[in-house]
Tab-separated table of C-alpha atoms and ligand atoms in Angstrom:
chain	number	residue	atom	x	y	z
A	1	UNK	CA	0.053	0.175	0.094
A	2	UNK	CA	1.422	3.125	-0.908
A	3	UNK	CA	2.494	5.315	2.427
A	4	UNK	CA	0.821	8.469	0.756
A	5	UNK	CA	-2.710	8.463	0.089
A	6	UNK	CA	-5.424	11.101	-1.386
A	7	UNK	CA	-8.381	11.600	1.071
A	8	UNK	CA	-11.591	12.594	-0.080
A	9	UNK	CA	-13.669	12.980	2.550
A	10	UNK	CA	-16.165	16.379	2.012
A	11	UNK	CA	-15.037	16.249	-1.420
A	12	UNK	CA	-18.106	16.099	-2.103
A	13	UNK	CA	-18.866	18.505	-5.508
A	14	UNK	CA	-18.746	15.622	-8.695
A	15	UNK	CA	-16.816	17.208	-10.720
A	16	UNK	CA	-14.530	18.842	-8.331
A	17	UNK	CA	-14.134	15.315	-6.561
A	18	UNK	CA	-13.357	13.484	-10.553
A	19	UNK	CA	-10.808	16.643	-10.647
A	20	UNK	CA	-8.812	16.548	-7.743
A	21	UNK	CA	-8.799	12.679	-7.920
A	22	UNK	CA	-7.247	12.713	-12.056
A	23	UNK	CA	-4.665	15.689	-11.103
A	24	UNK	CA	-3.344	13.414	-8.428
A	25	UNK	CA	-3.170	10.545	-10.092
A	26	UNK	CA	-1.503	12.396	-12.653
A	27	UNK	CA	0.751	13.662	-10.270
A	28	UNK	CA	1.612	10.355	-9.089
A	29	UNK	CA	-0.525	9.764	-6.112
A	30	UNK	CA	-1.562	5.972	-6.235
A	31	UNK	CA	-3.833	5.351	-3.663
A	32	UNK	CA	-7.148	6.670	-3.290
A	33	UNK	CA	-9.248	6.996	-0.056
A	34	UNK	CA	-13.089	6.842	-0.046
A	35	UNK	CA	-16.231	5.541	1.602
A	36	UNK	CA	-19.725	4.696	1.111
A	37	UNK	CA	-20.648	7.620	3.792
A	38	UNK	CA	-18.614	10.284	1.611
A	39	UNK	CA	-20.940	9.921	-1.565
A	40	UNK	CA	-18.662	10.371	-3.821
A	41	UNK	CA	-17.454	6.840	-5.149
A	42	UNK	CA	-18.725	7.719	-8.745
A	43	UNK	CA	-16.810	10.684	-8.799
A	44	UNK	CA	-13.543	9.226	-7.629
A	45	UNK	CA	-14.212	6.545	-10.081
A	46	UNK	CA	-14.549	9.337	-13.044
A	47	UNK	CA	-11.036	10.583	-11.755
A	48	UNK	CA	-9.427	7.534	-11.898
A	49	UNK	CA	-11.048	6.214	-14.893
A	50	UNK	CA	-10.300	9.979	-16.134
A	51	UNK	CA	-6.577	9.626	-15.263
A	52	UNK	CA	-3.754	7.712	-17.689
A	53	UNK	CA	-2.978	5.898	-14.807
A	54	UNK	CA	-3.744	1.602	-15.339
A	55	UNK	CA	-5.869	0.298	-12.676
A	56	UNK	CA	-4.024	-2.178	-11.524
A	57	UNK	CA	-0.945	0.756	-10.502
A	58	UNK	CA	-4.267	2.795	-8.866
A	59	UNK	CA	-4.654	1.526	-4.515
A	60	UNK	CA	-8.147	1.925	-3.590
A	61	UNK	CA	-10.135	1.808	-0.805
A	62	UNK	CA	-13.684	2.517	0.671
A	63	UNK	CA	-15.427	1.611	3.146
A	64	UNK	CA	-18.733	-0.317	3.983
A	65	UNK	CA	-20.811	2.363	6.517
A	66	UNK	CA	-22.052	1.757	9.808
A	67	UNK	CA	-25.595	1.293	8.655
A	68	UNK	CA	-25.146	-1.550	6.083
A	69	UNK	CA	-22.328	-3.584	7.925
A	70	UNK	CA	-25.044	-6.483	8.456
A	71	UNK	CA	-24.063	-9.443	6.716
A	72	UNK	CA	-26.132	-9.176	3.767
A	73	UNK	CA	-26.555	-5.347	3.599
A	74	UNK	CA	-22.622	-6.011	3.519
A	75	UNK	CA	-22.336	-7.996	0.322
A	76	UNK	CA	-25.273	-6.008	-1.177
A	77	UNK	CA	-23.509	-2.057	-0.665
A	78	UNK	CA	-20.032	-4.071	-1.884
A	79	UNK	CA	-21.343	-4.667	-5.131
A	80	UNK	CA	-23.179	-1.240	-5.248
A	81	UNK	CA	-19.568	0.871	-3.784
A	82	UNK	CA	-17.711	-1.313	-7.036
A	83	UNK	CA	-20.305	-0.477	-9.790
A	84	UNK	CA	-19.833	3.416	-8.598
A	85	UNK	CA	-16.306	2.945	-8.634
A	86	UNK	CA	-16.544	1.816	-11.690
A	87	UNK	CA	-14.023	-1.444	-11.089
A	88	UNK	CA	-13.851	-4.673	-10.619
A	89	UNK	CA	-12.334	-5.161	-7.155
A	90	UNK	CA	-11.064	-3.140	-4.767
A	91	UNK	CA	-7.737	-2.909	-3.150
A	92	UNK	CA	-9.240	-2.688	0.315
A	93	UNK	CA	-12.595	-2.697	1.766
A	94	UNK	CA	-13.233	-1.002	5.336
A	95	UNK	CA	-15.826	-1.739	8.269
A	96	UNK	CA	-15.713	2.281	8.899
A	97	UNK	CA	-16.579	2.335	12.770
A	98	UNK	CA	-17.207	-0.661	15.398
A	99	UNK	CA	-20.805	0.726	15.353
A	100	UNK	CA	-24.347	0.662	14.331
A	101	UNK	CA	-25.450	-2.515	12.425
A	102	UNK	CA	-21.788	-4.119	13.174
A	103	UNK	CA	-22.064	-7.654	14.136
A	104	UNK	CA	-18.299	-9.069	14.889
A	105	UNK	CA	-19.576	-12.751	12.613
A	106	UNK	CA	-21.747	-11.603	10.656
A	107	UNK	CA	-20.236	-8.301	9.067
A	108	UNK	CA	-16.469	-10.014	9.059
A	109	UNK	CA	-17.965	-13.029	7.780
A	110	UNK	CA	-19.681	-11.727	4.519
A	111	UNK	CA	-16.335	-9.871	4.480
A	112	UNK	CA	-14.060	-13.242	4.096
A	113	UNK	CA	-16.775	-13.882	1.433
A	114	UNK	CA	-15.715	-10.756	-0.433
A	115	UNK	CA	-12.421	-12.028	-0.061
A	116	UNK	CA	-12.773	-15.268	-0.964
A	117	UNK	CA	-14.559	-13.928	-4.362
A	118	UNK	CA	-11.636	-11.661	-4.886
A	119	UNK	CA	-13.386	-8.791	-4.911
A	120	UNK	CA	-11.814	-7.130	-2.282
A	121	UNK	CA	-8.041	-7.546	-2.388
A	122	UNK	CA	-7.677	-6.606	1.452
A	123	UNK	CA	-9.665	-6.942	4.364
A	124	UNK	CA	-9.378	-3.594	6.886
A	125	UNK	CA	-11.377	-1.802	9.510
A	126	UNK	CA	-11.136	1.461	11.439
A	127	UNK	CA	-11.751	3.320	14.426
A	128	UNK	CA	-11.344	-0.033	15.999
A	129	UNK	CA	-9.414	-0.320	19.894
A	130	UNK	CA	-7.169	-3.152	20.152
A	131	UNK	CA	-9.897	-5.133	21.921
A	132	UNK	CA	-11.891	-5.442	18.338
A	133	UNK	CA	-8.970	-5.574	16.454
A	134	UNK	CA	-8.032	-8.681	17.709
A	135	UNK	CA	-12.023	-10.302	18.184
A	136	UNK	CA	-12.122	-9.504	14.056
A	137	UNK	CA	-8.449	-11.488	13.489
A	138	UNK	CA	-10.256	-14.554	15.425
A	139	UNK	CA	-13.142	-14.706	13.896
A	140	UNK	CA	-11.930	-13.431	9.942
A	141	UNK	CA	-9.983	-16.342	7.833
A	142	UNK	CA	-8.738	-13.399	5.860
A	143	UNK	CA	-5.577	-11.840	7.056
A	144	UNK	CA	-6.511	-8.123	8.805
A	145	UNK	CA	-4.530	-5.625	6.479
A	146	UNK	CA	-5.012	-2.568	8.428
A	147	UNK	CA	-6.590	-0.876	10.566
A	148	UNK	CA	-7.263	3.461	9.644
A	149	UNK	CA	-7.318	5.573	12.569
A	150	UNK	CA	-6.993	9.443	13.065
A	151	UNK	CA	-3.782	9.962	13.877
A	152	UNK	CA	-1.337	13.618	13.940
A	153	UNK	CA	1.211	15.284	16.455
A	154	UNK	CA	-1.401	15.810	18.704
A	155	UNK	CA	-2.628	12.054	18.776
A	156	UNK	CA	0.111	9.985	18.171
A	157	UNK	CA	-1.404	6.254	18.553
A	158	UNK	CA	1.331	5.033	20.752
A	159	UNK	CA	-0.414	2.214	21.583
A	160	UNK	CA	-1.899	1.433	18.417
A	161	UNK	CA	1.005	1.783	16.495
A	162	UNK	CA	2.863	-0.821	18.966
A	163	UNK	CA	-0.595	-3.232	18.860
A	164	UNK	CA	-0.285	-2.932	14.949
A	165	UNK	CA	3.544	-3.912	15.169
A	166	UNK	CA	2.888	-6.629	17.297
A	167	UNK	CA	0.137	-8.373	15.442
A	168	UNK	CA	1.275	-7.108	11.898
A	169	UNK	CA	-1.752	-5.120	10.296
A	170	UNK	CA	-1.076	-1.700	8.952
A	171	UNK	CA	-2.173	1.777	10.474
A	172	UNK	CA	-3.179	4.133	8.039
A	173	UNK	CA	-3.881	7.694	9.762
A	174	UNK	CA	-6.767	9.589	8.845
A	175	UNK	CA	-6.920	13.438	9.444
A	176	UNK	CA	-3.297	13.379	8.939
A	177	UNK	CA	-2.931	17.202	9.501
A	178	UNK	CA	-5.525	17.089	12.640
A	179	UNK	CA	-7.750	18.805	9.894
A	180	UNK	CA	-6.084	21.965	9.713
A	181	UNK	CA	-4.845	22.124	12.901
A	182	UNK	CA	-1.046	21.309	11.946
A	183	UNK	CA	-0.703	24.871	11.223
A	184	UNK	CA	-1.399	26.228	14.460
A	185	UNK	CA	1.842	24.279	16.391
A	186	UNK	CA	4.830	25.983	16.752
A	187	UNK	CA	7.002	23.346	16.554
A	188	UNK	CA	5.594	22.087	13.631
A	189	UNK	CA	5.921	25.734	11.642
A	190	UNK	CA	9.319	26.113	13.398
A	191	UNK	CA	10.903	23.061	11.905
A	192	UNK	CA	8.692	23.667	8.691
A	193	UNK	CA	10.790	27.085	8.205
A	194	UNK	CA	14.018	25.055	8.964
A	195	UNK	CA	13.493	22.833	5.679
A	196	UNK	CA	11.347	25.855	3.655
A	197	UNK	CA	8.303	23.249	4.027
A	198	UNK	CA	4.571	23.322	5.168
A	199	UNK	CA	3.622	22.136	8.374
A	200	UNK	CA	1.647	20.195	6.188
A	201	UNK	CA	4.988	17.842	4.774
A	202	UNK	CA	6.352	18.461	8.558
A	203	UNK	CA	3.559	16.589	9.732
A	204	UNK	CA	2.778	13.798	6.589
A	205	UNK	CA	6.841	13.414	7.264
A	206	UNK	CA	6.276	12.566	10.862
A	207	UNK	CA	4.149	10.060	10.241
A	208	UNK	CA	6.273	8.230	7.876
A	209	UNK	CA	9.106	8.058	10.770
A	210	UNK	CA	6.353	6.456	12.229
A	211	UNK	CA	5.745	3.376	9.772
A	212	UNK	CA	2.055	5.299	9.619
A	213	UNK	CA	0.470	5.487	6.054
A	214	UNK	CA	-1.019	9.131	5.882
A	215	UNK	CA	-4.298	9.884	3.516
A	216	UNK	CA	-4.565	14.080	3.755
A	217	UNK	CA	-7.804	15.232	2.381
A	218	UNK	CA	-6.827	17.900	-0.806
A	219	UNK	CA	-9.004	19.237	-2.782
A	220	UNK	CA	-6.930	22.274	-5.348
A	221	UNK	CA	-4.178	21.354	-7.275
A	222	UNK	CA	-1.598	23.340	-4.528
A	223	UNK	CA	-2.387	21.494	-1.648
A	224	UNK	CA	-2.340	18.179	-3.684
A	225	UNK	CA	1.133	18.861	-4.660
A	226	UNK	CA	2.615	20.251	-1.513
A	227	UNK	CA	1.227	17.273	0.535
A	228	UNK	CA	2.867	14.596	-2.110
A	229	UNK	CA	6.027	16.539	-1.817
A	230	UNK	CA	6.389	15.420	1.500
A	231	UNK	CA	8.105	12.106	0.208
A	232	UNK	CA	11.344	14.016	-0.483
A	233	UNK	CA	11.566	15.470	3.396
A	234	UNK	CA	13.421	13.845	5.701
A	235	UNK	CA	13.439	14.779	9.613
A	236	UNK	CA	15.952	14.613	11.384
A	237	UNK	CA	16.269	12.117	15.097
A	238	UNK	CA	16.167	15.230	16.718
A	239	UNK	CA	13.292	16.697	15.004
A	240	UNK	CA	11.054	13.505	15.047
A	241	UNK	CA	11.952	14.003	18.979
A	242	UNK	CA	10.436	17.526	19.115
A	243	UNK	CA	7.528	16.686	17.701
A	244	UNK	CA	7.046	13.488	19.739
A	245	UNK	CA	7.420	15.940	22.742
A	246	UNK	CA	4.182	18.067	22.376
A	247	UNK	CA	2.242	17.324	25.202
A	248	UNK	CA	-1.028	17.114	23.507
A	249	UNK	CA	-4.163	15.105	23.092
A	250	UNK	CA	-6.549	16.154	20.535
A	251	UNK	CA	-8.937	13.970	18.939
A	252	UNK	CA	-10.773	16.183	16.400
A	253	UNK	CA	-13.620	13.185	15.077
A	254	UNK	CA	-15.347	12.037	17.717
A	255	UNK	CA	-18.520	10.942	17.132
A	256	UNK	CA	-21.430	9.332	19.549
A	257	UNK	CA	-21.168	6.532	18.206
A	258	UNK	CA	-17.402	6.229	18.700
A	259	UNK	CA	-15.549	3.643	20.933
A	260	UNK	CA	-16.484	3.868	24.905
A	261	UNK	CA	-12.579	4.164	25.535
A	262	UNK	CA	-12.742	7.614	24.071
A	263	UNK	CA	-15.258	8.930	26.374
B	301	NAP	P1	-7.016	15.989	6.985
B	301	NAP	O1	-6.461	15.748	5.977
B	301	NAP	O2	-6.166	16.244	8.303
B	301	NAP	O3	-6.907	17.669	6.767
B	301	NAP	C1	-8.052	18.453	5.596
B	301	NAP	C2	-7.786	20.022	5.355
B	301	NAP	O4	-6.619	20.056	4.867
B	301	NAP	C3	-8.536	20.126	4.468
B	301	NAP	O5	-9.807	21.815	4.735
B	301	NAP	C4	-7.756	20.766	3.394
B	301	NAP	O6	-7.719	21.867	2.856
B	301	NAP	C5	-6.299	20.881	4.523
B	301	NAP	N1	-5.258	20.629	3.421
B	301	NAP	C6	-4.822	19.751	3.120
B	301	NAP	N2	-3.481	19.538	2.739
B	301	NAP	C7	-3.291	21.334	2.880
B	301	NAP	C8	-2.065	22.120	2.911
B	301	NAP	N3	-0.881	21.053	2.154
B	301	NAP	N4	-1.886	22.860	3.225
B	301	NAP	C9	-2.726	23.726	3.975
B	301	NAP	N5	-4.253	23.085	3.663
B	301	NAP	C10	-4.174	21.894	3.273
B	301	NAP	O7	-8.636	15.695	7.122
B	301	NAP	P2	-9.518	14.911	7.202
B	301	NAP	O8	-10.145	15.023	5.990
B	301	NAP	O9	-10.703	14.424	8.420
B	301	NAP	O10	-8.913	13.549	6.913
B	301	NAP	C11	-8.344	12.763	5.588
B	301	NAP	C12	-8.813	11.856	5.065
B	301	NAP	O11	-8.883	10.836	6.063
B	301	NAP	C13	-10.717	12.237	4.695
B	301	NAP	O12	-10.123	12.874	3.527
B	301	NAP	C14	-11.210	10.472	5.208
B	301	NAP	O13	-10.660	10.237	3.477
B	301	NAP	C15	-10.224	9.770	5.912
B	301	NAP	N6	-11.225	10.037	7.250
B	301	NAP	C16	-11.291	8.571	7.851
B	301	NAP	C17	-12.313	8.530	8.253
B	301	NAP	C18	-13.231	7.379	9.485
B	301	NAP	O14	-13.567	7.448	10.189
B	301	NAP	N7	-12.148	6.295	8.851
B	301	NAP	C19	-12.842	9.537	9.391
B	301	NAP	C20	-12.092	10.976	9.187
B	301	NAP	C21	-11.232	11.617	7.999
B	301	NAP	P3	-8.530	21.613	1.013
B	301	NAP	O15	-9.782	20.544	0.890
B	301	NAP	O16	-9.073	22.726	0.368
B	301	NAP	O17	-7.662	21.057	-0.232
């Protein structure tokens, strides 16, 4: 899985979204993240189709929404997602939240069926706490590939990163720019100034140093390009340590249906 992807939540004007995806792929992105709940799978598919990049070179991920997590609904709505995206298979299908109709046995057996059929190339979960992940791993026949969670310098997810390493799955960082808050941090902006780059790039480079894949959402070409440039930014051990030392816990995404442990 390419360690930098394009997030698309709230890029929900269809023409704009398709254009962003096309621009990003032509610029060099090879990983796109969407979800049933974003209402833009068709636009994402249009962007992929319009870009001059072979389908097999793009890592495409989507997510099954909470109300669609009953066994048969997973099968039916995954098929609809594929139709909307205009693809025969997705590279990664996530359970969006351990919430709503999520029922570990019923939901995950449907994910296993899709994996067996080859309709989904990898099984993922999102917003799972370690105990949810361990339960899912016990139930699934397919390997658990990834857990997508909020992660950035103000929510470094030390426990989940250690858990992912111990259990052999990938951690994918959503809201990797803390939804814009990284630009307000003196530590990040000072390091950015020293390198002549943006604080967005510093946050993304820090995540990469931690072995975490990041999927920043960007709409216009400038932000799309700026985030891609983070792949060329190396932070020193001292800079990584300064970011590690930021003493702050700031969760940006915390809906009522999130895990109890977040309360
Ligand atoms: P984010 O990526 O942390 O921040 C996005 C914001 O930063 C947008 O306002 C964007 O503006 C701006 N931005 C992006 N690049 C920039 C740059 N280089 N300079 C200045 N501003 C920049 O937040 P996010 O959208 O919450 O998270 C990213 C993706 O993660 C989502 O799009 C989605 O795919 C996924 N996600 C998943 C979950 C989940 O439950 N699994 C939850 C939240 C998000 P513009 O749009 O104007 O470029």
